mmCIF file of C-alpha atoms in Angstrom:
data_model
loop_
_atom_site.group_PDB
_atom_site.id
_atom_site.type_symbol
_atom_site.label_atom_id
_atom_site.label_comp_id
_atom_site.label_asym_id
_atom_site.label_seq_id
_atom_site.Cartn_x
_atom_site.Cartn_y
_atom_site.Cartn_z
ATOM 1 C CA GLY A 247 113.332 85.049 88.037
ATOM 2 C CA GLN A 248 113.745 86.155 91.836
ATOM 3 C CA GLN A 249 112.347 89.295 93.004
ATOM 4 C CA LEU A 250 113.391 91.949 95.261
ATOM 5 C CA ASN A 251 110.067 93.653 96.445
ATOM 6 C CA GLN A 252 111.207 97.456 97.161
ATOM 7 C CA SER A 253 109.748 99.818 99.024
ATOM 8 C CA PRO A 254 107.759 102.570 98.672
ATOM 9 C CA GLN A 255 108.082 103.166 95.088
ATOM 10 C CA SER A 256 108.802 106.921 95.647
ATOM 11 C CA MET A 257 109.074 109.105 98.294
ATOM 12 C CA PHE A 258 108.914 113.238 98.648
ATOM 13 C CA ILE A 259 110.415 114.598 101.939
ATOM 14 C CA GLN A 260 111.447 118.170 103.594
ATOM 15 C CA GLU A 261 114.826 118.747 103.855
ATOM 16 C CA GLY A 262 116.263 117.763 107.434
ATOM 17 C CA GLU A 263 113.873 114.395 107.413
ATOM 18 C CA ASP A 264 114.882 110.878 108.038
ATOM 19 C CA VAL A 265 114.006 108.553 105.529
ATOM 20 C CA SER A 266 113.270 104.428 105.458
ATOM 21 C CA MET A 267 113.152 102.376 102.780
ATOM 22 C CA ASN A 268 113.183 98.562 102.310
ATOM 23 C CA CYS A 269 113.581 95.616 100.009
ATOM 24 C CA THR A 270 111.920 91.840 101.026
ATOM 25 C CA SER A 271 112.058 88.811 99.432
ATOM 26 C CA SER A 272 110.654 85.135 99.897
ATOM 27 C CA SER A 273 114.191 84.048 98.978
ATOM 28 C CA ILE A 274 117.334 84.087 101.228
ATOM 29 C CA PHE A 275 119.952 86.353 100.724
ATOM 30 C CA ASN A 276 123.661 86.151 101.091
ATOM 31 C CA THR A 277 124.756 89.868 100.571
ATOM 32 C CA TRP A 278 123.010 92.822 100.597
ATOM 33 C CA LEU A 279 124.283 95.916 98.264
ATOM 34 C CA TRP A 280 122.915 99.167 98.554
ATOM 35 C CA TYR A 281 123.316 102.018 95.432
ATOM 36 C CA LYS A 282 121.947 105.232 94.385
ATOM 37 C CA GLN A 283 121.521 106.500 91.210
ATOM 38 C CA ASP A 284 122.063 109.998 90.006
ATOM 39 C CA PRO A 285 119.832 111.067 86.272
ATOM 40 C CA GLY A 286 122.085 110.148 83.409
ATOM 41 C CA GLU A 287 124.706 107.854 85.712
ATOM 42 C CA GLY A 288 125.519 104.534 86.749
ATOM 43 C CA PRO A 289 124.122 103.361 90.100
ATOM 44 C CA VAL A 290 127.177 103.814 92.986
ATOM 45 C CA LEU A 291 127.761 101.684 95.741
ATOM 46 C CA LEU A 292 126.733 103.008 99.099
ATOM 47 C CA ILE A 293 126.803 99.944 101.205
ATOM 48 C CA ALA A 294 127.268 96.837 101.667
ATOM 49 C CA LEU A 295 126.371 93.907 104.218
ATOM 50 C CA TYR A 296 127.566 90.214 104.180
ATOM 51 C CA LYS A 297 126.102 88.824 107.202
ATOM 52 C CA ALA A 298 122.581 88.400 108.815
ATOM 53 C CA GLY A 299 122.025 91.194 111.603
ATOM 54 C CA GLU A 300 124.738 93.140 110.026
ATOM 55 C CA LEU A 301 124.157 96.731 110.938
ATOM 56 C CA THR A 302 126.647 99.229 108.213
ATOM 57 C CA SER A 303 127.006 102.893 108.649
ATOM 58 C CA ASN A 304 128.349 105.227 105.440
ATOM 59 C CA GLY A 305 127.958 108.998 107.148
ATOM 60 C CA ARG A 306 124.451 109.584 107.222
ATOM 61 C CA LEU A 307 123.086 106.631 106.152
ATOM 62 C CA THR A 308 122.468 103.298 107.737
ATOM 63 C CA ALA A 309 121.565 99.488 106.445
ATOM 64 C CA GLN A 310 120.592 96.467 107.989
ATOM 65 C CA PHE A 311 120.486 93.259 106.731
ATOM 66 C CA GLY A 312 117.431 91.400 108.363
ATOM 67 C CA ILE A 313 117.947 88.567 110.792
ATOM 68 C CA THR A 314 115.738 86.752 108.060
ATOM 69 C CA ARG A 315 118.505 86.976 104.990
ATOM 70 C CA LYS A 316 115.201 87.944 103.497
ATOM 71 C CA ASP A 317 115.139 91.498 103.880
ATOM 72 C CA SER A 318 117.306 94.817 104.446
ATOM 73 C CA PHE A 319 116.334 98.030 105.161
ATOM 74 C CA LEU A 320 118.522 101.891 104.487
ATOM 75 C CA ASN A 321 117.673 104.411 106.821
ATOM 76 C CA ILE A 322 119.435 108.645 105.592
ATOM 77 C CA SER A 323 119.038 110.768 108.581
ATOM 78 C CA ALA A 324 118.772 114.376 108.147
ATOM 79 C CA SER A 325 118.408 114.567 104.245
ATOM 80 C CA ILE A 326 119.810 117.377 102.457
ATOM 81 C CA PRO A 327 119.053 117.997 98.478
ATOM 82 C CA SER A 328 121.733 116.036 97.652
ATOM 83 C CA ASP A 329 120.049 113.252 98.649
ATOM 84 C CA VAL A 330 117.636 113.096 95.418
ATOM 85 C CA GLY A 331 118.102 110.168 93.451
ATOM 86 C CA ILE A 332 116.858 106.595 92.839
ATOM 87 C CA TYR A 333 118.215 104.431 95.652
ATOM 88 C CA PHE A 334 118.341 100.590 94.507
ATOM 89 C CA CYS A 335 118.751 97.419 96.810
ATOM 90 C CA ALA A 336 120.658 94.571 95.304
ATOM 91 C CA GLY A 337 121.021 91.032 96.884
ATOM 92 C CA GLN A 338 122.931 87.816 95.853
ATOM 93 C CA LEU A 339 120.724 85.243 96.096
ATOM 94 C CA ARG A 340 121.655 81.754 98.164
ATOM 95 C CA GLY A 341 123.224 79.802 95.657
ATOM 96 C CA SER A 342 123.392 82.025 92.872
ATOM 97 C CA ASN A 343 126.906 82.194 92.952
ATOM 98 C CA TYR A 344 127.909 86.107 90.947
ATOM 99 C CA LYS A 345 124.428 86.982 90.308
ATOM 100 C CA LEU A 346 123.126 90.266 91.699
ATOM 101 C CA THR A 347 118.900 90.766 91.797
ATOM 102 C CA PHE A 348 117.980 94.492 91.790
ATOM 103 C CA GLY A 349 115.020 96.103 93.471
ATOM 104 C CA LYS A 350 112.990 98.250 91.305
ATOM 105 C CA GLY A 351 114.229 101.173 93.076
ATOM 106 C CA THR A 352 113.241 103.905 95.439
ATOM 107 C CA LEU A 353 112.503 107.839 94.000
ATOM 108 C CA LEU A 354 113.567 110.544 97.110
ATOM 109 C CA THR A 355 112.863 113.677 95.964
ATOM 110 C CA VAL A 356 113.963 116.217 98.745
ATOM 111 C CA ASN A 357 112.208 119.578 99.455
ATOM 112 C CA PRO A 358 114.417 122.373 100.198
ATOM 113 C CA ASP B 293 134.016 108.853 89.407
ATOM 114 C CA SER B 294 134.056 104.569 89.850
ATOM 115 C CA GLY B 295 136.781 103.813 87.110
ATOM 116 C CA VAL B 296 134.894 101.898 85.289
ATOM 117 C CA THR B 297 134.780 104.045 81.838
ATOM 118 C CA GLN B 298 132.131 102.827 79.019
ATOM 119 C CA THR B 299 131.636 104.121 75.275
ATOM 120 C CA PRO B 300 130.352 105.657 73.324
ATOM 121 C CA LYS B 301 127.639 107.515 76.317
ATOM 122 C CA HIS B 302 124.620 107.888 73.673
ATOM 123 C CA LEU B 303 124.232 105.522 70.843
ATOM 124 C CA ILE B 304 121.125 105.770 68.301
ATOM 125 C CA THR B 305 120.552 103.518 65.492
ATOM 126 C CA ALA B 306 118.169 101.795 63.300
ATOM 127 C CA THR B 307 116.246 98.511 63.895
ATOM 128 C CA GLY B 308 118.046 95.226 61.847
ATOM 129 C CA GLN B 309 121.471 97.062 62.647
ATOM 130 C CA ARG B 310 124.259 95.649 65.185
ATOM 131 C CA VAL B 311 126.025 97.861 67.695
ATOM 132 C CA THR B 312 129.213 97.663 70.183
ATOM 133 C CA LEU B 313 129.366 98.864 73.432
ATOM 134 C CA ARG B 314 132.900 99.013 75.113
ATOM 135 C CA CYS B 315 133.959 98.894 78.777
ATOM 136 C CA SER B 316 137.015 99.155 80.682
ATOM 137 C CA PRO B 317 137.136 98.008 84.421
ATOM 138 C CA ARG B 318 138.445 99.592 87.268
ATOM 139 C CA SER B 319 142.276 99.173 87.093
ATOM 140 C CA GLY B 320 142.811 95.815 88.685
ATOM 141 C CA ASP B 321 139.728 94.519 88.593
ATOM 142 C CA LEU B 322 139.092 90.762 86.619
ATOM 143 C CA SER B 323 135.454 90.537 86.534
ATOM 144 C CA VAL B 324 133.454 92.563 84.049
ATOM 145 C CA TYR B 325 129.342 93.032 84.478
ATOM 146 C CA TRP B 326 126.550 93.783 81.674
ATOM 147 C CA TYR B 327 123.438 95.152 82.920
ATOM 148 C CA GLN B 328 120.286 96.288 81.018
ATOM 149 C CA GLN B 329 118.151 99.175 82.461
ATOM 150 C CA SER B 330 114.485 99.754 81.350
ATOM 151 C CA LEU B 331 112.132 101.357 82.686
ATOM 152 C CA ASP B 332 109.463 98.534 82.866
ATOM 153 C CA GLN B 333 112.286 96.072 83.485
ATOM 154 C CA GLY B 334 115.001 97.985 86.361
ATOM 155 C CA LEU B 335 118.429 96.736 86.395
ATOM 156 C CA GLN B 336 118.718 93.289 84.494
ATOM 157 C CA PHE B 337 121.648 91.205 84.765
ATOM 158 C CA LEU B 338 122.879 90.177 81.182
ATOM 159 C CA ILE B 339 126.373 88.015 81.522
ATOM 160 C CA GLN B 340 130.189 88.454 83.648
ATOM 161 C CA TYR B 341 133.392 87.557 82.402
ATOM 162 C CA TYR B 342 135.994 86.662 84.777
ATOM 163 C CA ASN B 343 139.431 86.968 83.293
ATOM 164 C CA GLY B 344 138.186 86.553 79.632
ATOM 165 C CA GLU B 345 136.179 83.729 80.621
ATOM 166 C CA GLU B 346 132.286 83.730 80.771
ATOM 167 C CA ARG B 347 131.096 83.179 84.114
ATOM 168 C CA ALA B 348 127.387 83.537 84.754
ATOM 169 C CA LYS B 349 124.677 84.249 82.524
ATOM 170 C CA GLY B 350 121.324 86.487 82.941
ATOM 171 C CA ASN B 351 118.509 86.990 81.086
ATOM 172 C CA ILE B 352 120.512 88.215 77.574
ATOM 173 C CA LEU B 353 118.904 87.372 74.597
ATOM 174 C CA GLU B 354 120.414 85.053 71.684
ATOM 175 C CA ARG B 355 121.033 88.344 69.366
ATOM 176 C CA PHE B 356 123.229 89.834 72.212
ATOM 177 C CA SER B 357 126.955 88.432 72.750
ATOM 178 C CA ALA B 358 130.046 89.780 74.702
ATOM 179 C CA GLN B 359 133.682 88.680 75.326
ATOM 180 C CA GLN B 360 136.811 89.850 77.513
ATOM 181 C CA PHE B 361 139.990 90.829 75.953
ATOM 182 C CA PRO B 362 143.231 90.044 77.128
ATOM 183 C CA ASP B 363 143.527 93.778 78.135
ATOM 184 C CA LEU B 364 140.568 93.347 80.256
ATOM 185 C CA HIS B 365 138.321 95.691 78.464
ATOM 186 C CA SER B 366 134.879 94.272 77.538
ATOM 187 C CA GLU B 367 132.166 94.600 74.613
ATOM 188 C CA LEU B 368 128.623 93.959 74.391
ATOM 189 C CA ASN B 369 127.216 93.349 70.769
ATOM 190 C CA LEU B 370 123.778 93.608 70.047
ATOM 191 C CA SER B 371 122.759 92.418 66.810
ATOM 192 C CA SER B 372 119.363 92.631 64.840
ATOM 193 C CA LEU B 373 117.805 95.210 67.080
ATOM 194 C CA GLU B 374 114.579 95.390 67.616
ATOM 195 C CA LEU B 375 112.950 98.901 69.177
ATOM 196 C CA GLY B 376 112.352 97.186 72.538
ATOM 197 C CA ASP B 377 116.165 96.768 72.887
ATOM 198 C CA SER B 378 116.139 100.792 73.819
ATOM 199 C CA ALA B 379 117.993 101.260 77.230
ATOM 200 C CA LEU B 380 120.808 102.116 79.217
ATOM 201 C CA TYR B 381 123.490 99.714 79.116
ATOM 202 C CA PHE B 382 125.793 99.511 81.938
ATOM 203 C CA CYS B 383 128.937 97.981 82.582
ATOM 204 C CA ALA B 384 130.467 96.835 86.391
ATOM 205 C CA SER B 385 133.425 95.913 87.416
ATOM 206 C CA SER B 386 134.488 93.819 90.760
ATOM 207 C CA ALA B 387 137.865 92.860 92.171
ATOM 208 C CA ARG B 388 137.489 89.253 91.774
ATOM 209 C CA GLN B 389 135.497 86.446 91.035
ATOM 210 C CA GLY B 390 132.213 86.490 92.828
ATOM 211 C CA ALA B 391 132.800 90.047 94.996
ATOM 212 C CA TYR B 392 129.750 91.458 95.581
ATOM 213 C CA GLU B 393 130.559 95.039 95.531
ATOM 214 C CA GLN B 394 129.762 95.798 91.770
ATOM 215 C CA TYR B 395 131.186 99.115 90.959
ATOM 216 C CA PHE B 396 129.381 100.758 87.733
ATOM 217 C CA GLY B 397 130.483 102.879 84.708
ATOM 218 C CA PRO B 398 128.396 105.761 83.529
ATOM 219 C CA GLY B 399 126.340 103.570 80.863
ATOM 220 C CA THR B 400 125.454 103.849 77.300
ATOM 221 C CA ARG B 401 122.537 105.103 76.855
ATOM 222 C CA LEU B 402 121.088 103.106 73.018
ATOM 223 C CA THR B 403 118.473 104.660 71.246
ATOM 224 C CA VAL B 404 116.607 102.373 68.576
ATOM 225 C CA THR B 405 114.628 103.953 65.987
#
């Protein structure tokens, strides 16, 4: 199936630092979603993007739908300990109707 | 709390057995999606139902089946279980067919011994 390449796989940062992660693909996506998953829980939707070039914020989180429609970026500013978790990108591939394809996740560790 | 509920939270069973996982979507949501999450494969889409009808299939094995009932809750049936079926199984729901904002339940952790 289609793959989303999410990077980095893991990040270790200090509290207060900014974080960037991204997802790329060789295919065109119509929608990009970003989720956060805490251990033992289900993914929680953070941001949804529907148009190429769209930039959307949710508090300290900002995500962008790449102009080529083949990538998306998530930035977290001024990280805090509760930002720890796994961040997933998910995309709706053009022509795939209802199916979401997920990246493998970025594990974020924040050192207080 | 996403509003999506799943039971049971944990399930331990033996190879060859059959289990049923249950999901109740958010109030008013018509679409239910099932996902499998394992360490090596990540989150894999299994199947989607909309208002009782199957709408999309992903990487779902023939040993697995699902249905959505008139009250919109859904069940995922896993049979002839193998060790490799051990994983987290998530249900997600969305408000309308094709809505891409999916809200996930807390998951069922299945361990096959």
